[in-house]
mmCIF file of C-alpha atoms in Angstrom:
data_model
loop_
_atom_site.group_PDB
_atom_site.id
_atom_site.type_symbol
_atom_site.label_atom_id
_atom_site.label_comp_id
_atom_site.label_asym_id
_atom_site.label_seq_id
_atom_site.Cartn_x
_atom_site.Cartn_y
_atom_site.Cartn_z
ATOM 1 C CA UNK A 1 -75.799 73.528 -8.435
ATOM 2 C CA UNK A 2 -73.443 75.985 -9.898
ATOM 3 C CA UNK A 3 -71.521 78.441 -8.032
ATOM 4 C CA UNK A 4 -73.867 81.586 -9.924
ATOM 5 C CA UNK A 5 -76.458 79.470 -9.183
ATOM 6 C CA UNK A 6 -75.871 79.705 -5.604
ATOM 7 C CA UNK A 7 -75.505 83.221 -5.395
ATOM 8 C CA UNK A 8 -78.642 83.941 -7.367
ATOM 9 C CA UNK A 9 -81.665 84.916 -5.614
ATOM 10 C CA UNK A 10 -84.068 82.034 -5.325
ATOM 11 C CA UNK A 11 -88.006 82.870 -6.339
ATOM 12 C CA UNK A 12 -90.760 81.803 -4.305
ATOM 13 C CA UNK A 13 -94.191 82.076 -6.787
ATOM 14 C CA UNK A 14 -97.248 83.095 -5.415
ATOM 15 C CA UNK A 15 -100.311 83.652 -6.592
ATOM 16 C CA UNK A 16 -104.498 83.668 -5.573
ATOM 17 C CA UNK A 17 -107.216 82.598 -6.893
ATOM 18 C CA UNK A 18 -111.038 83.232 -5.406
ATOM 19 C CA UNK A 19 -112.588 81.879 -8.498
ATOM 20 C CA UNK A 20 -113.497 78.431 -9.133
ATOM 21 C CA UNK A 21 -114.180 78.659 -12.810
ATOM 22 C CA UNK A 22 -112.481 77.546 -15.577
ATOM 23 C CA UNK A 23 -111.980 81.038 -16.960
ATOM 24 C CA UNK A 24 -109.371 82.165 -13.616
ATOM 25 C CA UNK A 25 -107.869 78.802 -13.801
ATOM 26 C CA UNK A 26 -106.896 79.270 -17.070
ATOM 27 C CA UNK A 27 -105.524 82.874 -15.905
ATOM 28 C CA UNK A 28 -104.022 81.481 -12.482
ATOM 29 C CA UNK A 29 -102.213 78.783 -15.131
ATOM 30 C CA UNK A 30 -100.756 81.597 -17.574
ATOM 31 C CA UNK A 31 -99.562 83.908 -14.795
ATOM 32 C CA UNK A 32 -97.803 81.123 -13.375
ATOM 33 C CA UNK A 33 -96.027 80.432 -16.838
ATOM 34 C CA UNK A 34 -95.213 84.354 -17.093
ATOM 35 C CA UNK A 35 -93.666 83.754 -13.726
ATOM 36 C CA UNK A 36 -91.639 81.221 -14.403
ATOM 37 C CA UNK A 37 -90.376 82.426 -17.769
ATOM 38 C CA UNK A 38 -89.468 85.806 -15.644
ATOM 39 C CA UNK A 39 -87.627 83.782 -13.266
ATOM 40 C CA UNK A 40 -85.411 82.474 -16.135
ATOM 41 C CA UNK A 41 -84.912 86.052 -18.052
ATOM 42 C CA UNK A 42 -83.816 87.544 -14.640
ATOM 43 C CA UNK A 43 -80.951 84.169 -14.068
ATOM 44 C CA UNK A 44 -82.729 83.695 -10.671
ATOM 45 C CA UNK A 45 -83.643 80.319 -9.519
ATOM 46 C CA UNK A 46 -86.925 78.607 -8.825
ATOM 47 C CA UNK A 47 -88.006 77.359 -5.806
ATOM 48 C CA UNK A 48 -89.672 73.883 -5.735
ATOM 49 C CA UNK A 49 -93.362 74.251 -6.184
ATOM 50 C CA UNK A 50 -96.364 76.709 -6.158
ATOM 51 C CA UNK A 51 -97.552 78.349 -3.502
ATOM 52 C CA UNK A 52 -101.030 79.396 -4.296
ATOM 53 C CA UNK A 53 -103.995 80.217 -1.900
ATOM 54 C CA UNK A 54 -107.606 79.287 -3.088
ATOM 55 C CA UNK A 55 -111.605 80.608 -2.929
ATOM 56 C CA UNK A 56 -111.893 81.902 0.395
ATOM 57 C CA UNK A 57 -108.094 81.780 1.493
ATOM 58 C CA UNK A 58 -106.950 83.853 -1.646
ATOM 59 C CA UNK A 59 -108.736 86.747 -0.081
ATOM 60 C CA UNK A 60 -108.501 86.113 3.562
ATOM 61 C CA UNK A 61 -105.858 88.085 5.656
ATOM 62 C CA UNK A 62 -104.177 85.028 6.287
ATOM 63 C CA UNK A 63 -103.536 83.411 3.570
ATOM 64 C CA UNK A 64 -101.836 79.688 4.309
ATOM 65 C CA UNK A 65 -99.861 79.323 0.947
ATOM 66 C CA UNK A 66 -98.275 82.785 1.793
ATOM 67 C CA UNK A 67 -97.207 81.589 5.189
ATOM 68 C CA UNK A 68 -96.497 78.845 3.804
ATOM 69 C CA UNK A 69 -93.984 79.908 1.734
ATOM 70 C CA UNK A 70 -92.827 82.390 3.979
ATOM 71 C CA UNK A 71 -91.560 79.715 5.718
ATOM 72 C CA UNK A 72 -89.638 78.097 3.615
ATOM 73 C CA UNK A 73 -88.137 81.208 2.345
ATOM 74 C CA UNK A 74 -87.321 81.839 5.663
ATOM 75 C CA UNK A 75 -85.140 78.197 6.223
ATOM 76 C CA UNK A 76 -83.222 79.821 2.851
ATOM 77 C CA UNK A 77 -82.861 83.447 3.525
ATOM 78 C CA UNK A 78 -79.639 82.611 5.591
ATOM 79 C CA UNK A 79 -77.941 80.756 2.749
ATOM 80 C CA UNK A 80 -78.852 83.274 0.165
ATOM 81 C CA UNK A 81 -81.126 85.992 -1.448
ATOM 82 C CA UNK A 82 -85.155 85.407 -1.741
ATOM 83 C CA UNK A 83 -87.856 86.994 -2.691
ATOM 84 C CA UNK A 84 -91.318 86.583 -3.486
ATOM 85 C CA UNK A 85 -92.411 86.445 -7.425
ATOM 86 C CA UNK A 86 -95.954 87.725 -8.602
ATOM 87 C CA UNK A 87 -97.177 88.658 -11.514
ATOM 88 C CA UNK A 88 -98.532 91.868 -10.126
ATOM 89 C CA UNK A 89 -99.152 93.744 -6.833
ATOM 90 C CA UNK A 90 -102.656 92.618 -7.685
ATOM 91 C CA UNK A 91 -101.720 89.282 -6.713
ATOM 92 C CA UNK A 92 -100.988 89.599 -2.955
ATOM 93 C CA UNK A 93 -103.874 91.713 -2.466
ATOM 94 C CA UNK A 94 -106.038 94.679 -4.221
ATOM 95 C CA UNK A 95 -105.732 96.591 -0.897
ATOM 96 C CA UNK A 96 -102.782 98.788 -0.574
ATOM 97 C CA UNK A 97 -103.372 98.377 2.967
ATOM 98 C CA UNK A 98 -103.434 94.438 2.405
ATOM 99 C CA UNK A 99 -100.636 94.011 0.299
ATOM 100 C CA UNK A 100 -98.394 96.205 2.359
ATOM 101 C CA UNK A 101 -99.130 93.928 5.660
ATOM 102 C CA UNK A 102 -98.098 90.621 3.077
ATOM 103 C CA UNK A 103 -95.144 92.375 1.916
ATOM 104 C CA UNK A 104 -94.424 93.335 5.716
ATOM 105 C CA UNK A 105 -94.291 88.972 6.186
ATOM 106 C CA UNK A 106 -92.285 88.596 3.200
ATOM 107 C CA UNK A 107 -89.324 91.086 4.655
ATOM 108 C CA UNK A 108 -89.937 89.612 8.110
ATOM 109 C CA UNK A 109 -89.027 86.098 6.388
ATOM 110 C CA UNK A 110 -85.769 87.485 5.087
ATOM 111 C CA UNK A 111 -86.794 88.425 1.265
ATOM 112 C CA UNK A 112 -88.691 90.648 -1.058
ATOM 113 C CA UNK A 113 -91.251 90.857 -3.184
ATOM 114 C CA UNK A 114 -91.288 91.538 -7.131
ATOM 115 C CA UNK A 115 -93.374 91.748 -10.559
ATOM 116 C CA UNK A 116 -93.428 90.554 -13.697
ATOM 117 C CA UNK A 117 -93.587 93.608 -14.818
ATOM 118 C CA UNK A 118 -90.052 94.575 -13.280
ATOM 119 C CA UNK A 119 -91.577 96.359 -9.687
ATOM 120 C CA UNK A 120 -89.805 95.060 -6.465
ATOM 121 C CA UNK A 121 -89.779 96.427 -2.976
ATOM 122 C CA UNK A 122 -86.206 95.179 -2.787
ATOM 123 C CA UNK A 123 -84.960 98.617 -2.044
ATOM 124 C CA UNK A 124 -87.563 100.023 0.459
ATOM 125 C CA UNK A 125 -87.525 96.105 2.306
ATOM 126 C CA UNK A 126 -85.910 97.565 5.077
ATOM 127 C CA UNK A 127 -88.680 100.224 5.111
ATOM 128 C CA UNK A 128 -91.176 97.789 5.023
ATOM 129 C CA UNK A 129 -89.628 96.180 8.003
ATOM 130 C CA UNK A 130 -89.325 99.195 10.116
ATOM 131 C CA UNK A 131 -93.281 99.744 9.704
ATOM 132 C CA UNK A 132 -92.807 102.448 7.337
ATOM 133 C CA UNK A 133 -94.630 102.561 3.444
ATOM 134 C CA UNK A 134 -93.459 103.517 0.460
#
């Protein structure tokens, strides 16, 4: 690993998917590939693996790819910057309520969360920490 590489923030993917069909798998695949190819454009690196929560779990409070992931970005956050890649705030939930509570375990891990589409909580983490929304 280089020495920017070790200074750049590592990305942990996430993404849901309720549906069983071929249709959303097809969807779940392409947002994945958007992720990744926004990991590269942005120089950060990629974590090993997918964290992805299925049918029920993908829309279940707890979701066990989430914590999982958590997790691991919590053994990191101590060696460097994390965060939590989506495609969109769709992703973690379509709740504002929900997603806030998910982004609430992603600063308690030691990261952030950000888009695709260039949205992060990065600044307002500590807000998000202290109980307080955006």
């Amino acid at each position: 690993m280089s020495a920017a590489q070790a200074q750049a923030p590592l990305a942990f993917v996430y993404d849901r998917c309720a549906s069983r069909n071929a249709r959303s798998r097809r969807e779940l695949d392409m947002r994945l590939t958007g992720c990744h190819a926004y990991t590269d454009r942005m120089g950060w690196v990629l974590a090993g693996g997918l964290w992805r929560d299925f049918g029920a779990d993908a829309l279940a409070p707890r979701r066990p790819a989430l914590a999982a992931l958590a997790e691991a970005m919590q053994a990191e956050a101590a060696r460097r910057p994390v965060l939590c890649l989506v495609h969109d705030w769709g992703r973690l939930a379509t709740d504002d309520t929900h997603r806030f509570v998910l982004q609430q375990r992603i600063v308690s891990a030691g990261g952030w969360t950000a888009t695709t589409f260039g949205e992060s909580d990065v600044h307002t983490a500590r807000a998000v920490l202290m109980g307080r929304q955006q």
